[in-house]
Amino acid sequence: MKMKTNAENRKAVVKAVSEILGIPSKYLGVPSCNFQVGDCIIDRAGTVETEDEKTAGIVLAGLIERGYADAPETEENKVMIGFPAEGMTALNLKNLIFLMHSRQYLINQSIGEKNFSIPDGLVEELEENGDVTIEGLEDSLKAFADETRGIAVSSEKITFRFPYTEDAVKVKAWTDLASAMVRQVKEQKRIDPEERIEENEKYYMRIWLLRIGFGGRDMKESRNMLMENLKGHSAFRTQADIDRAKVRTKQRAEAKKLAAQEAQERAETAQAEETVAGLSLSETGSGEEKAEPSEAA
């Protein structure tokens, strides 16, 4: 059994395993550069491997307690969203792994924690295998099971594991997202597995969501929830685009203000001219009335 650790320093893992088992560590030297503690081997990445299940259980519990390993995913600490894999081909399932790998950064940022993890090694193996079969895909998934988090894929079922919550809006948004991803890999023949880490997270998440069916008013709540934790601007790709938009908005506001001022000036001028004309007519009328009695006399 392999146990992936999250310690930044491998020596900390070696020391922890030594303390847990009460056995001193031994450096095995080149070419492996591994450490050995009893039945356990700790490699360069800090992964602990042992073939003894009892030892593995003891070591894993100790590593979790010390914060060097994550607790196993269970139905109690996850929101489980499942879909039957019936009718899905090996290519569909492989593309789902590729899609998850390419979007896992954005999805994890959206969730607010590193919930999904598709190892690079799994993607590389699936790419090398070319036209993979269901059996070959399952073998690859098993080989990287200890490094894969957040999703389980088999010929019978696909299960997404999201963080536990009682928030109905989050659960609906995650269900909508999982459903859309399954639908995408059924319809799309090729998925680029390269992981995308974008500075403007909101913009790229919005573009992707709209492409996989999150448009329309009925998906607005889920769309907004999935973008809530992301940084950036959903309507503009770069800061330069935002700056240009601000300039255009300012120019439009100034033009509108100027037009309003000119309209007010024209109205005031027209009113003044009307007043002057009225006074002129009044003065003319008064002069004619005074002249008439003189003629009669």
Short mmCIF file of C-alpha atoms in Angstrom, two decimals:
data_model
loop_
_atom_site.label_atom_id
_atom_site.label_comp_id
_atom_site.label_asym_id
_atom_site.label_seq_id
_atom_site.Cartn_x
_atom_site.Cartn_y
_atom_site.Cartn_z
CA MET A 1 0.00 0.00 0.00
CA LYS A 2 1.20 3.49 -0.89
CA MET A 3 0.48 6.43 1.40
CA LYS A 4 0.93 9.88 -0.12
CA THR A 5 2.01 12.54 2.37
CA ASN A 6 1.74 16.32 2.25
CA ALA A 7 4.86 17.22 4.26
CA GLU A 8 7.21 19.69 2.60
CA ASN A 9 10.24 17.99 4.12
CA ARG A 10 10.74 14.25 3.57
CA LYS A 11 12.87 13.99 6.70
CA ALA A 12 9.82 14.98 8.76
CA VAL A 13 7.94 11.98 7.31
CA VAL A 14 10.87 9.63 7.98
CA LYS A 15 11.08 10.87 11.57
CA ALA A 16 7.31 10.48 12.03
CA VAL A 17 7.23 6.91 10.68
CA SER A 18 10.20 6.03 12.92
CA GLU A 19 8.36 7.41 15.96
CA ILE A 20 5.09 5.66 15.05
CA LEU A 21 6.74 2.24 14.67
CA GLY A 22 9.42 2.72 17.29
CA ILE A 23 12.08 1.63 14.77
CA PRO A 24 15.12 3.68 13.68
CA SER A 25 15.32 4.77 10.06
CA LYS A 26 17.96 3.65 7.59
CA TYR A 27 19.13 5.51 4.48
CA LEU A 28 19.40 3.14 1.50
CA GLY A 29 21.67 5.36 -0.59
CA VAL A 30 21.83 5.69 -4.37
CA PRO A 31 20.32 5.03 -6.80
CA SER A 32 16.97 4.92 -4.95
CA CYS A 33 17.82 7.49 -2.24
CA ASN A 34 15.00 5.93 -0.22
CA PHE A 35 14.71 5.59 3.55
CA GLN A 36 13.59 2.38 5.25
CA VAL A 37 11.77 2.11 8.57
CA GLY A 38 10.92 -1.49 9.36
CA ASP A 39 8.69 -2.74 6.52
CA CYS A 40 8.14 0.80 5.22
CA ILE A 41 9.98 2.51 2.38
CA ILE A 42 9.88 6.30 2.08
CA ASP A 43 10.76 7.53 -1.41
CA ARG A 44 12.05 10.90 -2.62
CA ALA A 45 8.52 12.34 -2.84
CA GLY A 46 7.80 11.39 0.76
CA THR A 47 5.42 8.58 -0.20
CA VAL A 48 5.36 5.75 2.32
CA GLU A 49 4.96 2.21 0.97
CA THR A 50 4.53 -1.10 2.76
CA GLU A 51 3.04 -4.44 1.82
CA ASP A 52 1.85 -5.18 5.38
CA GLU A 53 -1.76 -3.97 5.77
CA LYS A 54 -1.59 -3.84 9.57
CA THR A 55 1.56 -1.72 9.47
CA ALA A 56 0.00 0.49 6.81
CA GLY A 57 -3.04 1.13 9.03
CA ILE A 58 -0.89 2.06 12.02
CA VAL A 59 1.39 4.33 9.99
CA LEU A 60 -1.46 6.05 8.14
CA ALA A 61 -3.33 6.77 11.39
CA GLY A 62 -0.16 8.25 12.90
CA LEU A 63 0.56 10.38 9.82
CA ILE A 64 -3.01 11.71 9.77
CA GLU A 65 -2.77 12.56 13.46
CA ARG A 66 0.44 14.52 12.83
CA GLY A 67 -1.06 16.31 9.81
CA TYR A 68 1.26 14.63 7.29
CA ALA A 69 -1.53 12.75 5.45
CA ASP A 70 -5.17 13.40 4.61
CA ALA A 71 -7.96 11.36 6.14
CA PRO A 72 -9.51 8.84 3.73
CA GLU A 73 -12.64 10.01 1.93
CA THR A 74 -15.84 8.55 3.32
CA GLU A 75 -19.54 9.13 2.76
CA GLU A 76 -19.67 10.80 6.18
CA ASN A 77 -17.27 13.62 5.29
CA LYS A 78 -18.20 14.09 1.63
CA VAL A 79 -21.14 14.98 -0.58
CA MET A 80 -21.29 12.01 -2.94
CA ILE A 81 -22.69 12.69 -6.43
CA GLY A 82 -22.90 9.59 -8.60
CA PHE A 83 -23.80 8.75 -12.19
CA PRO A 84 -24.15 5.33 -13.86
CA ALA A 85 -21.37 4.66 -16.36
CA GLU A 86 -23.61 2.43 -18.46
CA GLY A 87 -23.24 3.26 -22.15
CA MET A 88 -20.00 5.19 -21.63
CA THR A 89 -16.95 4.04 -23.59
CA ALA A 90 -13.37 3.78 -22.38
CA LEU A 91 -12.70 6.99 -24.35
CA ASN A 92 -15.51 8.79 -22.52
CA LEU A 93 -14.10 7.76 -19.14
CA LYS A 94 -10.54 8.62 -20.12
CA ASN A 95 -11.73 12.03 -21.30
CA LEU A 96 -13.43 12.57 -17.95
CA ILE A 97 -10.08 12.04 -16.21
CA PHE A 98 -8.47 14.45 -18.70
CA LEU A 99 -11.21 17.03 -18.14
CA MET A 100 -10.89 16.81 -14.37
CA HIS A 101 -7.11 17.21 -14.63
CA SER A 102 -7.41 20.25 -16.89
CA ARG A 103 -10.00 22.00 -14.72
CA GLN A 104 -9.09 20.80 -11.23
CA TYR A 105 -7.34 24.07 -10.32
CA LEU A 106 -10.39 26.19 -11.16
CA ILE A 107 -12.79 23.76 -9.50
CA ASN A 108 -10.68 23.60 -6.34
CA GLN A 109 -10.45 27.40 -6.25
CA SER A 110 -14.23 27.54 -6.64
CA ILE A 111 -14.76 25.07 -3.79
CA GLY A 112 -12.22 26.82 -1.57
CA GLU A 113 -9.99 23.84 -0.89
CA LYS A 114 -7.92 21.22 -2.72
CA ASN A 115 -10.73 18.71 -3.06
CA PHE A 116 -9.82 17.19 -6.44
CA SER A 117 -6.44 15.79 -7.39
CA ILE A 118 -5.74 13.93 -10.62
CA PRO A 119 -2.03 12.97 -10.65
CA ASP A 120 0.11 13.90 -13.65
CA GLY A 121 1.39 10.31 -13.77
CA LEU A 122 -2.11 8.95 -14.39
CA VAL A 123 -2.68 11.37 -17.27
CA GLU A 124 0.72 10.56 -18.78
CA GLU A 125 0.03 6.81 -18.60
CA LEU A 126 -3.40 7.19 -20.24
CA GLU A 127 -1.89 9.34 -22.99
CA GLU A 128 0.84 6.77 -23.65
CA ASN A 129 -1.69 3.92 -23.81
CA GLY A 130 -3.53 5.53 -26.70
CA ASP A 131 -6.71 3.55 -27.43
CA VAL A 132 -7.24 2.37 -23.87
CA THR A 133 -9.75 -0.34 -22.98
CA ILE A 134 -12.10 -0.32 -19.99
CA GLU A 135 -9.89 -2.94 -18.31
CA GLY A 136 -6.73 -0.97 -19.05
CA LEU A 137 -8.32 2.22 -17.74
CA GLU A 138 -9.37 0.54 -14.50
CA ASP A 139 -5.85 -0.88 -14.05
CA SER A 140 -4.36 2.60 -14.44
CA LEU A 141 -6.87 4.09 -12.00
CA LYS A 142 -6.04 1.41 -9.42
CA ALA A 143 -2.32 2.07 -9.81
CA PHE A 144 -2.82 5.73 -8.98
CA ALA A 145 -5.72 5.32 -6.52
CA ASP A 146 -3.72 6.60 -3.54
CA GLU A 147 -2.87 9.83 -5.37
CA THR A 148 -6.30 10.43 -6.86
CA ARG A 149 -8.80 12.43 -4.82
CA GLY A 150 -12.35 13.66 -5.35
CA ILE A 151 -13.46 11.24 -8.06
CA ALA A 152 -13.83 7.50 -8.57
CA VAL A 153 -14.33 6.06 -12.04
CA SER A 154 -15.20 2.49 -13.02
CA SER A 155 -17.04 0.68 -15.78
CA GLU A 156 -20.17 0.72 -13.61
CA LYS A 157 -20.25 4.08 -11.87
CA ILE A 158 -18.76 7.57 -11.68
CA THR A 159 -18.67 9.19 -8.25
CA PHE A 160 -17.72 12.79 -7.51
CA ARG A 161 -16.82 13.53 -3.89
CA PHE A 162 -17.32 17.13 -2.82
CA PRO A 163 -16.74 18.56 0.69
CA TYR A 164 -19.59 17.89 3.09
CA THR A 165 -22.11 20.71 3.40
CA GLU A 166 -25.77 21.19 4.20
CA ASP A 167 -25.98 24.22 1.89
CA ALA A 168 -28.59 23.25 -0.72
CA VAL A 169 -27.38 25.91 -3.17
CA LYS A 170 -23.83 24.49 -3.12
CA VAL A 171 -25.04 20.90 -3.50
CA LYS A 172 -27.20 21.87 -6.49
CA ALA A 173 -24.34 23.80 -8.11
CA TRP A 174 -21.92 20.89 -7.65
CA THR A 175 -24.50 18.44 -8.99
CA ASP A 176 -25.10 20.68 -12.02
CA LEU A 177 -21.33 20.90 -12.60
CA ALA A 178 -20.74 17.14 -12.30
CA SER A 179 -23.66 16.42 -14.62
CA ALA A 180 -22.40 18.94 -17.19
CA MET A 181 -18.89 17.41 -17.15
CA VAL A 182 -20.24 13.90 -17.71
CA ARG A 183 -22.37 15.23 -20.56
CA GLN A 184 -19.37 17.04 -22.08
CA VAL A 185 -17.15 13.94 -22.21
CA LYS A 186 -19.95 11.98 -23.85
CA GLU A 187 -20.31 14.58 -26.61
CA GLN A 188 -16.68 15.63 -27.12
CA LYS A 189 -14.25 13.22 -28.77
CA ARG A 190 -11.03 14.80 -27.55
CA ILE A 191 -10.18 16.61 -24.30
CA ASP A 192 -6.90 18.44 -23.78
CA PRO A 193 -5.64 17.27 -20.35
CA GLU A 194 -3.25 20.18 -19.78
CA GLU A 195 -4.02 21.81 -16.44
CA ARG A 196 -5.17 25.40 -16.79
CA ILE A 197 -4.07 27.87 -14.12
CA GLU A 198 -5.38 31.28 -15.12
CA GLU A 199 -4.87 34.59 -13.32
CA ASN A 200 -8.38 35.82 -14.11
CA GLU A 201 -10.23 32.85 -12.63
CA LYS A 202 -13.75 34.26 -12.86
CA TYR A 203 -13.49 35.03 -16.58
CA TYR A 204 -12.25 31.57 -17.58
CA MET A 205 -14.66 29.77 -15.27
CA ARG A 206 -17.58 31.76 -16.72
CA ILE A 207 -16.52 31.02 -20.31
CA TRP A 208 -16.20 27.30 -19.54
CA LEU A 209 -19.49 27.13 -17.66
CA LEU A 210 -21.36 28.79 -20.51
CA ARG A 211 -19.78 26.37 -22.97
CA ILE A 212 -20.93 23.30 -21.02
CA GLY A 213 -24.52 24.45 -20.59
CA PHE A 214 -24.63 26.89 -17.67
CA GLY A 215 -26.27 29.68 -19.67
CA GLY A 216 -29.77 30.97 -19.01
CA ARG A 217 -31.64 32.25 -15.99
CA ASP A 218 -32.32 28.79 -14.58
CA MET A 219 -28.57 28.21 -14.11
CA LYS A 220 -27.76 31.68 -12.80
CA GLU A 221 -27.74 30.71 -9.12
CA SER A 222 -25.41 27.73 -9.71
CA ARG A 223 -23.22 29.78 -12.03
CA ASN A 224 -22.83 32.57 -9.48
CA MET A 225 -22.11 30.14 -6.65
CA LEU A 226 -19.35 28.41 -8.63
CA MET A 227 -17.69 31.78 -9.34
CA GLU A 228 -18.21 33.23 -5.86
CA ASN A 229 -14.75 32.35 -4.44
CA LEU A 230 -12.80 33.12 -7.60
CA LYS A 231 -10.64 36.18 -8.19
CA GLY A 232 -10.73 38.42 -11.22
CA HIS A 233 -13.54 39.84 -13.34
CA SER A 234 -16.09 37.65 -15.09
CA ALA A 235 -16.67 40.02 -18.03
CA PHE A 236 -13.06 40.93 -18.92
CA ARG A 237 -10.11 38.68 -19.70
CA THR A 238 -7.21 40.94 -18.72
CA GLN A 239 -6.51 44.01 -16.60
CA ALA A 240 -5.92 45.95 -19.82
CA ASP A 241 -9.47 45.07 -20.93
CA ILE A 242 -10.80 46.29 -17.57
CA ASP A 243 -8.82 49.55 -17.85
CA ARG A 244 -10.10 50.17 -21.40
CA ALA A 245 -13.66 49.52 -20.25
CA LYS A 246 -13.23 52.00 -17.40
CA VAL A 247 -11.97 54.63 -19.86
CA ARG A 248 -14.94 53.99 -22.19
CA THR A 249 -17.37 54.17 -19.27
CA LYS A 250 -15.83 57.45 -18.11
CA GLN A 251 -15.95 58.86 -21.65
CA ARG A 252 -19.61 57.87 -22.04
CA ALA A 253 -20.45 59.44 -18.67
CA GLU A 254 -18.66 62.66 -19.61
CA ALA A 255 -20.36 62.74 -23.02
CA LYS A 256 -23.75 62.17 -21.40
CA LYS A 257 -23.07 64.94 -18.87
CA LEU A 258 -21.96 67.33 -21.63
CA ALA A 259 -25.04 66.52 -23.73
CA ALA A 260 -27.27 67.16 -20.71
CA GLN A 261 -25.56 70.51 -20.07
CA GLU A 262 -25.93 71.54 -23.73
CA ALA A 263 -29.59 70.53 -23.71
CA GLN A 264 -30.17 72.58 -20.55
CA GLU A 265 -28.38 75.58 -22.06
CA ARG A 266 -30.51 75.34 -25.22
CA ALA A 267 -33.66 75.14 -23.10
CA GLU A 268 -32.61 78.16 -21.03
CA THR A 269 -31.72 80.12 -24.18
CA ALA A 270 -35.06 79.26 -25.79
CA GLN A 271 -36.91 80.28 -22.63
CA ALA A 272 -34.99 83.56 -22.44
CA GLU A 273 -35.74 84.33 -26.11
CA GLU A 274 -39.41 83.56 -25.53
CA THR A 275 -39.48 85.89 -22.54
CA VAL A 276 -37.81 88.71 -24.50
CA ALA A 277 -40.23 88.24 -27.39
CA GLY A 278 -43.16 88.37 -24.99
CA LEU A 279 -41.93 91.60 -23.45
CA SER A 280 -41.45 93.18 -26.88
CA LEU A 281 -45.01 92.36 -27.92
CA SER A 282 -46.33 93.74 -24.64
CA GLU A 283 -44.47 97.02 -25.08
CA THR A 284 -45.65 97.39 -28.71
CA GLY A 285 -49.27 96.77 -27.74
CA SER A 286 -49.15 99.42 -25.01
CA GLY A 287 -47.86 102.09 -27.44
CA GLU A 288 -50.69 101.52 -29.97
CA GLU A 289 -53.36 101.85 -27.28
CA LYS A 290 -52.04 105.27 -26.22
CA ALA A 291 -51.97 106.62 -29.82
CA GLU A 292 -55.65 105.94 -30.66
CA PRO A 293 -57.31 108.62 -28.42
CA SER A 294 -55.06 111.30 -29.93
CA GLU A 295 -56.31 110.54 -33.50
CA ALA A 296 -59.98 110.65 -32.41
CA ALA A 297 -59.49 114.11 -30.96
#
